[in-house]
PDB file of C-alpha atoms in Angstrom:
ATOM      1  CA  UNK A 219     -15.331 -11.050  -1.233  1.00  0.00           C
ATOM      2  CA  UNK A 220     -17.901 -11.514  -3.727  1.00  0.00           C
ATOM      3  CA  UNK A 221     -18.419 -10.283  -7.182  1.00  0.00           C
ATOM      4  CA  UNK A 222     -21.051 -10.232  -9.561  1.00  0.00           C
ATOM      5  CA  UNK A 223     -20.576  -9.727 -13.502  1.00  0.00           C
ATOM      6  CA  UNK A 224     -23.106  -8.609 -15.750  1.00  0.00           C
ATOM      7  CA  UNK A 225     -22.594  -9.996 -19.055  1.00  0.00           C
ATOM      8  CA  UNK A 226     -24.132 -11.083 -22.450  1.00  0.00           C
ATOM      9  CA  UNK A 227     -21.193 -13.896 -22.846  1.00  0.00           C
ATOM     10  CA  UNK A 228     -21.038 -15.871 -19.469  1.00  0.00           C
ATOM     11  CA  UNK A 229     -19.271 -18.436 -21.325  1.00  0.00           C
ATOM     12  CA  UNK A 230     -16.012 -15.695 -21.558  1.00  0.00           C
ATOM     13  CA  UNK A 231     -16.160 -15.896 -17.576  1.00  0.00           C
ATOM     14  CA  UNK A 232     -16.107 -19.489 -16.835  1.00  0.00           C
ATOM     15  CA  UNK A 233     -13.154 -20.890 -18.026  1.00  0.00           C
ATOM     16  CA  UNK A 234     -11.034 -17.947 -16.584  1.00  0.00           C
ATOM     17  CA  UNK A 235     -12.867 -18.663 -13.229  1.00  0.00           C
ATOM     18  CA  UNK A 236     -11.565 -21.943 -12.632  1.00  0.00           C
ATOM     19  CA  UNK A 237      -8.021 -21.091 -13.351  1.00  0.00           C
ATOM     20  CA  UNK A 238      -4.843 -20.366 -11.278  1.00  0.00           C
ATOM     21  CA  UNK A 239      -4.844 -18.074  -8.101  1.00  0.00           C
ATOM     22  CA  UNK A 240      -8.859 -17.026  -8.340  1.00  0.00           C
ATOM     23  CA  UNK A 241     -10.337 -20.274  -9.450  1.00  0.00           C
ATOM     24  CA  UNK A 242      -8.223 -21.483  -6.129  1.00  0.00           C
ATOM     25  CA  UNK A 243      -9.626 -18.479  -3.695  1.00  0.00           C
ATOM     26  CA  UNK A 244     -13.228 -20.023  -5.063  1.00  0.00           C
ATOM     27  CA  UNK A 245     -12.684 -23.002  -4.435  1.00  0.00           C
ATOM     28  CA  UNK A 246     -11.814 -22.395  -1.032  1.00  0.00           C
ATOM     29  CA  UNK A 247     -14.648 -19.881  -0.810  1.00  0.00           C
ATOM     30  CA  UNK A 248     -12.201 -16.953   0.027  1.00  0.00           C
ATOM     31  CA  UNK A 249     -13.818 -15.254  -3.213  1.00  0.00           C
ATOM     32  CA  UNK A 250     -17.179 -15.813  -5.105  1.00  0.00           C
ATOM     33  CA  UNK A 251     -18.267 -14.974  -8.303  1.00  0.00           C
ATOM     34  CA  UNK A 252     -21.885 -15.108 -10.171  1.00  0.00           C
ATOM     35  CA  UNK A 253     -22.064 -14.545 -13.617  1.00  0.00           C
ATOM     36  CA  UNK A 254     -25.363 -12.862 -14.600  1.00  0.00           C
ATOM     37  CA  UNK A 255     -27.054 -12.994 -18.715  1.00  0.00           C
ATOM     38  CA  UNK A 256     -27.429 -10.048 -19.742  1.00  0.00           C
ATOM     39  CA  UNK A 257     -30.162 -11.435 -22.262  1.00  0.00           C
ATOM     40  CA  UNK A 258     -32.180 -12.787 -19.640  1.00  0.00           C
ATOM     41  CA  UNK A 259     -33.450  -8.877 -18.940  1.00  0.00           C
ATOM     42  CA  UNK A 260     -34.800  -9.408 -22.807  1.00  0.00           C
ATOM     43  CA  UNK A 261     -39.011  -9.669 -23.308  1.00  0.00           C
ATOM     44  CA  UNK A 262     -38.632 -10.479 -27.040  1.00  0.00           C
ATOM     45  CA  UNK A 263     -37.759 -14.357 -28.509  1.00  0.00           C
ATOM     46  CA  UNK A 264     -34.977 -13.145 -29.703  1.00  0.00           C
ATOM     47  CA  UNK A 265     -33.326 -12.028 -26.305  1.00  0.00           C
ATOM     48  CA  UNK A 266     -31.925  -8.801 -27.883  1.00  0.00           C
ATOM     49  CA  UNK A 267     -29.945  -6.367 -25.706  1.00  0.00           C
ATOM     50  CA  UNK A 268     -29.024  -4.064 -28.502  1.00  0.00           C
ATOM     51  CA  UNK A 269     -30.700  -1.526 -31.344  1.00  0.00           C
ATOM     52  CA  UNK A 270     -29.468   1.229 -34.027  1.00  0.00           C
ATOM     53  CA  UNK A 271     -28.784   4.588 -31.655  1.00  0.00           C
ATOM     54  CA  UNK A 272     -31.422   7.543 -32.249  1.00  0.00           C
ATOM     55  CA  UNK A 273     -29.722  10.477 -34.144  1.00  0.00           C
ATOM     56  CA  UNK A 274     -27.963   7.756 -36.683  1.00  0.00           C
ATOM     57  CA  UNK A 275     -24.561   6.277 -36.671  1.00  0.00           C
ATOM     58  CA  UNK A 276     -22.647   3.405 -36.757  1.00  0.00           C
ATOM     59  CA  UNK A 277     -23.085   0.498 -34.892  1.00  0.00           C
ATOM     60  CA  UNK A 278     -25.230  -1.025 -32.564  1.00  0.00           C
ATOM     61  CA  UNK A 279     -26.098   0.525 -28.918  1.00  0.00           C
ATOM     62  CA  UNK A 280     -27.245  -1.322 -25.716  1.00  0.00           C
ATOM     63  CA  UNK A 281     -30.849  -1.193 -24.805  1.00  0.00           C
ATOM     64  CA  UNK A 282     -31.939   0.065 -21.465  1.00  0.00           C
ATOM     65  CA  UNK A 283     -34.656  -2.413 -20.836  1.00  0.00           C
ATOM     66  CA  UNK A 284     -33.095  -5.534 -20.517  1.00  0.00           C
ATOM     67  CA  UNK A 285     -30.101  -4.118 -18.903  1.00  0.00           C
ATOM     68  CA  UNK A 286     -32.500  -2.658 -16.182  1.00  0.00           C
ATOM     69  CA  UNK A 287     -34.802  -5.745 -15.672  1.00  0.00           C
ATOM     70  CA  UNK A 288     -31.190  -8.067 -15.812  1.00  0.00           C
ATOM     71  CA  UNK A 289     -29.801  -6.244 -12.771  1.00  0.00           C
ATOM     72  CA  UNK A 290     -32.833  -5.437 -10.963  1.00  0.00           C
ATOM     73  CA  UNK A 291     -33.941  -8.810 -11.092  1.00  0.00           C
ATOM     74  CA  UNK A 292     -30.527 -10.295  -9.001  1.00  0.00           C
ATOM     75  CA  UNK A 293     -29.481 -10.014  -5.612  1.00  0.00           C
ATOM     76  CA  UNK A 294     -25.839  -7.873  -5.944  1.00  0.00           C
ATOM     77  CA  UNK A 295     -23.504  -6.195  -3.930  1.00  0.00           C
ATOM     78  CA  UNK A 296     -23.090  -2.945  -4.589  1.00  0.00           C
ATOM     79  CA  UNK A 297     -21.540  -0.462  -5.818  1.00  0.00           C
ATOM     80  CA  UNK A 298     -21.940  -1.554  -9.871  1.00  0.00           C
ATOM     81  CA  UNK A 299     -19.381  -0.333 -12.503  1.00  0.00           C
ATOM     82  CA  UNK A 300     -19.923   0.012 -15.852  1.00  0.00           C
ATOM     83  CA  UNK A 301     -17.127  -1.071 -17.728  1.00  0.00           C
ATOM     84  CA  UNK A 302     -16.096   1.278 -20.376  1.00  0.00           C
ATOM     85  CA  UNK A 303     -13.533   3.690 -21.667  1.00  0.00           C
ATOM     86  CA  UNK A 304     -15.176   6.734 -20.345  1.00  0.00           C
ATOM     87  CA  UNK A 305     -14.789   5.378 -16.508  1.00  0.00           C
ATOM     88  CA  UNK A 306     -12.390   6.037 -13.714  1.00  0.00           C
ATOM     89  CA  UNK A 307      -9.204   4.626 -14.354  1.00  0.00           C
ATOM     90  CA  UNK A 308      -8.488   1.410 -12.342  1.00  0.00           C
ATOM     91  CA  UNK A 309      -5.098   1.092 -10.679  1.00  0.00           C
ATOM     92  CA  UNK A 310      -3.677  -0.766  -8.062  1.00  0.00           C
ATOM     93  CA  UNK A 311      -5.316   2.029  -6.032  1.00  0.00           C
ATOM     94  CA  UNK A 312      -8.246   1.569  -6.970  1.00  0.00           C
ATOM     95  CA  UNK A 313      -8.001  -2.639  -6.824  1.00  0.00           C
ATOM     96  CA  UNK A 314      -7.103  -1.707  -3.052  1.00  0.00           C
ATOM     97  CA  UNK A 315     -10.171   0.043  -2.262  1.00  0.00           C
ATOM     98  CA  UNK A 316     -12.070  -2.095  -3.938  1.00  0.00           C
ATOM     99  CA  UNK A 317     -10.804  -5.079  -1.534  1.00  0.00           C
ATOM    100  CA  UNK A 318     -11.851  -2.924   1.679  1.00  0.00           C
ATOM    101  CA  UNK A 319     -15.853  -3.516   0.701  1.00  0.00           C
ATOM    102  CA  UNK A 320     -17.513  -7.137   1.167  1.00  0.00           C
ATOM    103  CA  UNK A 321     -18.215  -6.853  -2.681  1.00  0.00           C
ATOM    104  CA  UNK A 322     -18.891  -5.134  -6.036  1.00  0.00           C
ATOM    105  CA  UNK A 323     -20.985  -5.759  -9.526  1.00  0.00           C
ATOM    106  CA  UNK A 324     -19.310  -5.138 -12.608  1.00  0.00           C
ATOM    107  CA  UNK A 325     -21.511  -4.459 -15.722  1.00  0.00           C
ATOM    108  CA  UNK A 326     -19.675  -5.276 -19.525  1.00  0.00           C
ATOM    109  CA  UNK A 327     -20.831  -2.960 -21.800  1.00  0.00           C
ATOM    110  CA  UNK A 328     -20.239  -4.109 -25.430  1.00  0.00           C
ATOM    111  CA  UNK A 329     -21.197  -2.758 -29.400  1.00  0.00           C
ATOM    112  CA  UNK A 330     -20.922   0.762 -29.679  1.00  0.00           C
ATOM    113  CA  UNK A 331     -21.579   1.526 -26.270  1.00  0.00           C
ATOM    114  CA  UNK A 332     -24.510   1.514 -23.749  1.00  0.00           C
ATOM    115  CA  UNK A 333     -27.398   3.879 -23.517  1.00  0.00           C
ATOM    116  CA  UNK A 334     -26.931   6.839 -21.357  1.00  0.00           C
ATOM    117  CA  UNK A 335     -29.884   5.785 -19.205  1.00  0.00           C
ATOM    118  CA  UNK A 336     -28.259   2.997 -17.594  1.00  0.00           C
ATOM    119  CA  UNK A 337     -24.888   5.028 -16.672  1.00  0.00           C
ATOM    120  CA  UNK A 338     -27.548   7.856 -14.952  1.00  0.00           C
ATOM    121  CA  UNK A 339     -29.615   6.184 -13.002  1.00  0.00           C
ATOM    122  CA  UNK A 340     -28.654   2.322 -12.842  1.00  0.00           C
ATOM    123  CA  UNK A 341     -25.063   2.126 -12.719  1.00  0.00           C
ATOM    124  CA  UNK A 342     -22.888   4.040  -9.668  1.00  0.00           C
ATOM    125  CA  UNK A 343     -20.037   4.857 -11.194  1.00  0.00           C
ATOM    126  CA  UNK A 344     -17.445   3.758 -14.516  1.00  0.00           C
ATOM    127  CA  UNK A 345     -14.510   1.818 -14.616  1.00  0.00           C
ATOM    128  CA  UNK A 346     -11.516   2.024 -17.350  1.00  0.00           C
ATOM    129  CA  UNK A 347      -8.093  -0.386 -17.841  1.00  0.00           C
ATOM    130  CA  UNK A 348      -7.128   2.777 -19.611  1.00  0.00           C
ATOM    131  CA  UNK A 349      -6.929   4.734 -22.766  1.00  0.00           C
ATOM    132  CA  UNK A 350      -7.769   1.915 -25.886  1.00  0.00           C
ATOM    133  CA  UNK A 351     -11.391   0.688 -26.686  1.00  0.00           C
ATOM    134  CA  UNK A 352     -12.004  -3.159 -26.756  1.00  0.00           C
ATOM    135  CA  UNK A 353     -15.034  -5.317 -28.064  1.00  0.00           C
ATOM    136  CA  UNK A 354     -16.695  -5.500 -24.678  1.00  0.00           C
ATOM    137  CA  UNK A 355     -16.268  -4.992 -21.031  1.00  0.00           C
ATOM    138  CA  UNK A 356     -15.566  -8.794 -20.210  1.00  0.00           C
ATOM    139  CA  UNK A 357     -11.481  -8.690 -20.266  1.00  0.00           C
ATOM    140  CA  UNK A 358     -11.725  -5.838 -18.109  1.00  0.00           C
ATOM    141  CA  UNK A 359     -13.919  -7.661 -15.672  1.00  0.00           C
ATOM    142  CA  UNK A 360     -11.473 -10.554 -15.691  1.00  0.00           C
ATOM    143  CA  UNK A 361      -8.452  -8.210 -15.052  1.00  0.00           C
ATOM    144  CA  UNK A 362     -10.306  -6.335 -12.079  1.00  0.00           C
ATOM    145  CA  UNK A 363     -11.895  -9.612 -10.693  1.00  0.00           C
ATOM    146  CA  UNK A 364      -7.501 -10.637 -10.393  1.00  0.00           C
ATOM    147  CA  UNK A 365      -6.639  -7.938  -9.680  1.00  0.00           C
ATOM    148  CA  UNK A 366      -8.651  -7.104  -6.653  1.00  0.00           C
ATOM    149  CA  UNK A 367      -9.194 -10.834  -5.719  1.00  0.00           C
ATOM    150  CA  UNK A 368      -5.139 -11.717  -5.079  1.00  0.00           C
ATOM    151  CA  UNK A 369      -5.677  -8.672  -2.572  1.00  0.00           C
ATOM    152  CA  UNK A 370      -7.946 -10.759  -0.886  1.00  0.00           C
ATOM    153  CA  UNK A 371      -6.434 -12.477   2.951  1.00  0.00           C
ATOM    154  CA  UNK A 372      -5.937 -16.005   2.554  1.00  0.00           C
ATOM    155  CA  UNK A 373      -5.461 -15.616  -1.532  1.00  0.00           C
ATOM    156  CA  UNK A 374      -1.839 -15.424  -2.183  1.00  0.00           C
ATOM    157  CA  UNK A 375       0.025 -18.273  -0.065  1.00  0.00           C
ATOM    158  CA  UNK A 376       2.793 -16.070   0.716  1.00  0.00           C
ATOM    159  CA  UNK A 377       0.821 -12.352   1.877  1.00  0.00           C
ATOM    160  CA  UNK A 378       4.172 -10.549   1.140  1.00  0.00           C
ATOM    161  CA  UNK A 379       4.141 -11.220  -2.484  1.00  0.00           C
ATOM    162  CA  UNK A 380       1.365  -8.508  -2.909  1.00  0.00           C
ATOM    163  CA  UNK A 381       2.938  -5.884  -0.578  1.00  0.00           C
ATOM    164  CA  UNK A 382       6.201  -6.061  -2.631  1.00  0.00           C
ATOM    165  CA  UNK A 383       4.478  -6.156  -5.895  1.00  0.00           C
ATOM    166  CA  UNK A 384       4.603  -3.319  -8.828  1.00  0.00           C
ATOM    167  CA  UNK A 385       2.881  -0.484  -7.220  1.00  0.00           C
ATOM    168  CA  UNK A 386       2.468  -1.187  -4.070  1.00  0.00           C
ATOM    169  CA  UNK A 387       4.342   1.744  -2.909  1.00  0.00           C
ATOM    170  CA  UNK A 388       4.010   3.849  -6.238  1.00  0.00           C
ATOM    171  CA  UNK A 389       6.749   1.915  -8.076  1.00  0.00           C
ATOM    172  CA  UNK A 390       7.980  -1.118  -9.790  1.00  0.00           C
ATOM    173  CA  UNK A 391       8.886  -4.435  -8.538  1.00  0.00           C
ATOM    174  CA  UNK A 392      12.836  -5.027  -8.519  1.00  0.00           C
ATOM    175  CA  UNK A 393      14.034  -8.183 -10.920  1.00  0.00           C
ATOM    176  CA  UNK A 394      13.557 -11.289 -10.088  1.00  0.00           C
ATOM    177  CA  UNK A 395      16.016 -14.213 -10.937  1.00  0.00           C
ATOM    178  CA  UNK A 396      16.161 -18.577  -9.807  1.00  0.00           C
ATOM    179  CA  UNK A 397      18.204 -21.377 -10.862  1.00  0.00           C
ATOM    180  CA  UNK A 398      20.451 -21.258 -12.524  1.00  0.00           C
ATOM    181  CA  UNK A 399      22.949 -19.179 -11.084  1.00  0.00           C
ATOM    182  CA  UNK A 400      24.472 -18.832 -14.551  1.00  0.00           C
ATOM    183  CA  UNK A 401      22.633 -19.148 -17.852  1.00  0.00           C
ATOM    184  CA  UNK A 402      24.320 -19.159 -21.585  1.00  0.00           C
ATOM    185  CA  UNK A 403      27.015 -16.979 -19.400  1.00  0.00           C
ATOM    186  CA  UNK A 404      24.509 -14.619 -17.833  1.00  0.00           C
ATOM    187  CA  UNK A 405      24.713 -14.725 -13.642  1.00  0.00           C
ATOM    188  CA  UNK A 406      22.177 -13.934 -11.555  1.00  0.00           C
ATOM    189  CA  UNK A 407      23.737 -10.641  -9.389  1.00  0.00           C
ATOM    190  CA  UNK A 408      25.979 -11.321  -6.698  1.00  0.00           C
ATOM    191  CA  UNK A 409      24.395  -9.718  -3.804  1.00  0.00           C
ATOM    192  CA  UNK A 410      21.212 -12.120  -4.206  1.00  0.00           C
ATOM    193  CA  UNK A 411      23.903 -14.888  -3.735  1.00  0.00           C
ATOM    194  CA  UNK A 412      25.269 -13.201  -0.203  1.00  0.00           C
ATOM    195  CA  UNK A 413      22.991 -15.043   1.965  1.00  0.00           C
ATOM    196  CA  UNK A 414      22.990 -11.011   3.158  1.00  0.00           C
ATOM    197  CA  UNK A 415      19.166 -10.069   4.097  1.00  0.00           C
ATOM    198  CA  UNK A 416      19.782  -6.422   4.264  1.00  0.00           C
ATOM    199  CA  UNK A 417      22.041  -6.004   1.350  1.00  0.00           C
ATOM    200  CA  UNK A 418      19.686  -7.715  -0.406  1.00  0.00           C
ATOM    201  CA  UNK A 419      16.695  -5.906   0.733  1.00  0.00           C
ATOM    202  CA  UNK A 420      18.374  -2.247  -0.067  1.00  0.00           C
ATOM    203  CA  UNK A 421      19.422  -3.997  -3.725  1.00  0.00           C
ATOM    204  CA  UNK A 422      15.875  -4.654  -4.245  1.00  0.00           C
ATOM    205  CA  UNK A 423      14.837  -0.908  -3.003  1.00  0.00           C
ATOM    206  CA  UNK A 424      17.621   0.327  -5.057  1.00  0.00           C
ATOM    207  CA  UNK A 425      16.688  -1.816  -8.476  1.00  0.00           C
ATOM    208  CA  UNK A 426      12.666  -0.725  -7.987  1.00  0.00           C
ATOM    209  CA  UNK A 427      13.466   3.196  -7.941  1.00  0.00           C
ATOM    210  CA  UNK A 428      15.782   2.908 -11.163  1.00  0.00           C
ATOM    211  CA  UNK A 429      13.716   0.820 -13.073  1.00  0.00           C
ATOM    212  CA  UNK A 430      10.569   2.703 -12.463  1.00  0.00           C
ATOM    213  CA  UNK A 431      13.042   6.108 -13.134  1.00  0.00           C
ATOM    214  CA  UNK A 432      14.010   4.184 -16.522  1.00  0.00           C
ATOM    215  CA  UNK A 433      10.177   2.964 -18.080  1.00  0.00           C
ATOM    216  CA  UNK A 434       7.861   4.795 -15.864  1.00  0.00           C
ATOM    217  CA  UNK A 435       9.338   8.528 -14.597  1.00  0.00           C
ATOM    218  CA  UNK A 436       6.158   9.578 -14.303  1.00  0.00           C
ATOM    219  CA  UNK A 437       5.350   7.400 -11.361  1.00  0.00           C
ATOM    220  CA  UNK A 438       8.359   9.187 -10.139  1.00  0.00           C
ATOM    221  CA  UNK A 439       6.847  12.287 -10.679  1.00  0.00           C
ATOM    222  CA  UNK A 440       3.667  11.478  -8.904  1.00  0.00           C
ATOM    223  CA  UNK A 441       5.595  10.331  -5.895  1.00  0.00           C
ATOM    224  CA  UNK A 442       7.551  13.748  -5.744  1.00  0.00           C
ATOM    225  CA  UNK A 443      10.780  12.415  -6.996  1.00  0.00           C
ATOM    226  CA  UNK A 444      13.428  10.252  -5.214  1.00  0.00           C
ATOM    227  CA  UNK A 445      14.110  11.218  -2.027  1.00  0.00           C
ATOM    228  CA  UNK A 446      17.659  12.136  -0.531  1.00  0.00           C
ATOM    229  CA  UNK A 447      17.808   8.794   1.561  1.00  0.00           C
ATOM    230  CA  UNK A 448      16.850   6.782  -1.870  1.00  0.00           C
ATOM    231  CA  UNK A 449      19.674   8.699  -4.050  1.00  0.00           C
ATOM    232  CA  UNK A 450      22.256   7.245  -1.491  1.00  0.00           C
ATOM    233  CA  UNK A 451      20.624   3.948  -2.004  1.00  0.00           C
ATOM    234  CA  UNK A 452      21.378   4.313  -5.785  1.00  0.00           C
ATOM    235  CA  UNK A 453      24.373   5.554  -5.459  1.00  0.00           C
ATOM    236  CA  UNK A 454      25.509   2.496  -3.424  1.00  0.00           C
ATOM    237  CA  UNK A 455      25.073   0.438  -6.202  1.00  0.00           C
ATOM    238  CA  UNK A 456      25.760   2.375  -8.914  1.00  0.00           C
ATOM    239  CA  UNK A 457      22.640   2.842  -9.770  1.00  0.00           C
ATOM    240  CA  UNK A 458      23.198   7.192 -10.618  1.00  0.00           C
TER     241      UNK A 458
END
């Protein structure tokens, strides 16, 4: 898997990319990642990326120009997502697809916005985290570049911790609990205790489909509701 981030701070990246579960997939070559400047697409001394929009406003807008001549001038797999809040929402969906191609560019917007130039005719397509504006498009590329990457074979030591995850099957992971058994008079459940695979296993179904019914019925919803089976599983541990 390989990605490529187009950015005016690099620097934002690079820390981040030799951290925890991706800076490990790196260095084992399982994921790559190039960092691209943004500013080196700039003719002027200056390296600017950015000017006052046409029409007036506030704020600053990215230039077409050195956006162009920065992406144009790299090798990149494609396809390229602008990061913004006008894009497709990304999901764990969305993170999956994204795994099933042998890579993707990601391009951080930042100031006001971009010009509408680049999102025409340079980008091929938009990417949101969701409804809220930030400063710039590089968090988002550091949440999509984890997100997708631990999807990755060979990432996560164990591969069942990303089937089982939040979302993987339109709801959210069950609880999890380790030593100690008891803290400041607070057990962990008896059935995890049982040394009972199955109990534990319809537990765990049982605690996902309440707790997503509790914070998140809408996932619920967008499932079609909780099936006849499931309700027994509830009910089974007084979960209704």
């Amino acid at each position: 898997m390989r990605v490529d981030v187009f950015t005016i701070f690099p620097s934002m990246l690079e820390a981040f990319l030799d951290c925890g579960v991706i800076g490990r997939s790196i260095e084992q070559g399982l994921v790559s990642v190039r960092v691209h400047d943004l500013r080196m697409g700039a003719g002027d001394p200056h390296r600017s990326v950015d000017d006052s929009p046409f029409g007036g406003g506030a704020g600053m807008v990215m230039m077409p120009e050195p956006l162009f001549n920065a992406v144009e001038q790299e090798d990149h797999p494609r396809p390229l997502f602008l990061l913004g809040p006008g894009g497709r929402r990304f999901d764990q969906a969305t993170a999956r697809e994204l795994t099933e191609a042998d890579g993707f560019s990601l391009l951080c917007g930042r100031y006001e916005g971009v010009d509408q130039r680049v999102g025409d005719h340079l980008v091929d397509g938009e990417l949101s985290l969701g409804d809220f504006v930030m400063a710039g498009g590089e968090v988002a590329a550091m949440a999509i570049i984890e997100a997708v990457g631990r999807l990755v074979p060979g990432v996560l030591g164990n591969e069942m911790s990303a089937a089982e995850e939040s979302f993987s099957d339109g709801l959210l992971e069950y609880p999890h609990y380790t030593r100690p058994a008891e803290f400041r008079g607070w057990p962990v459940p008896e059935v995890l205790r049982s040394g009972d695979h199955g109990r534990v296993d319809r537990w765990r179904r049982a605690q996902s489909l309440a707790r997503t019914a509790a914070l998140r019925p809408d996932l619920i919803e967008a499932r079609g509701g909780v099936t006849a089976e499931e309700r027994a599983l509830l009910e089974e541990f007084g979960l209704v």
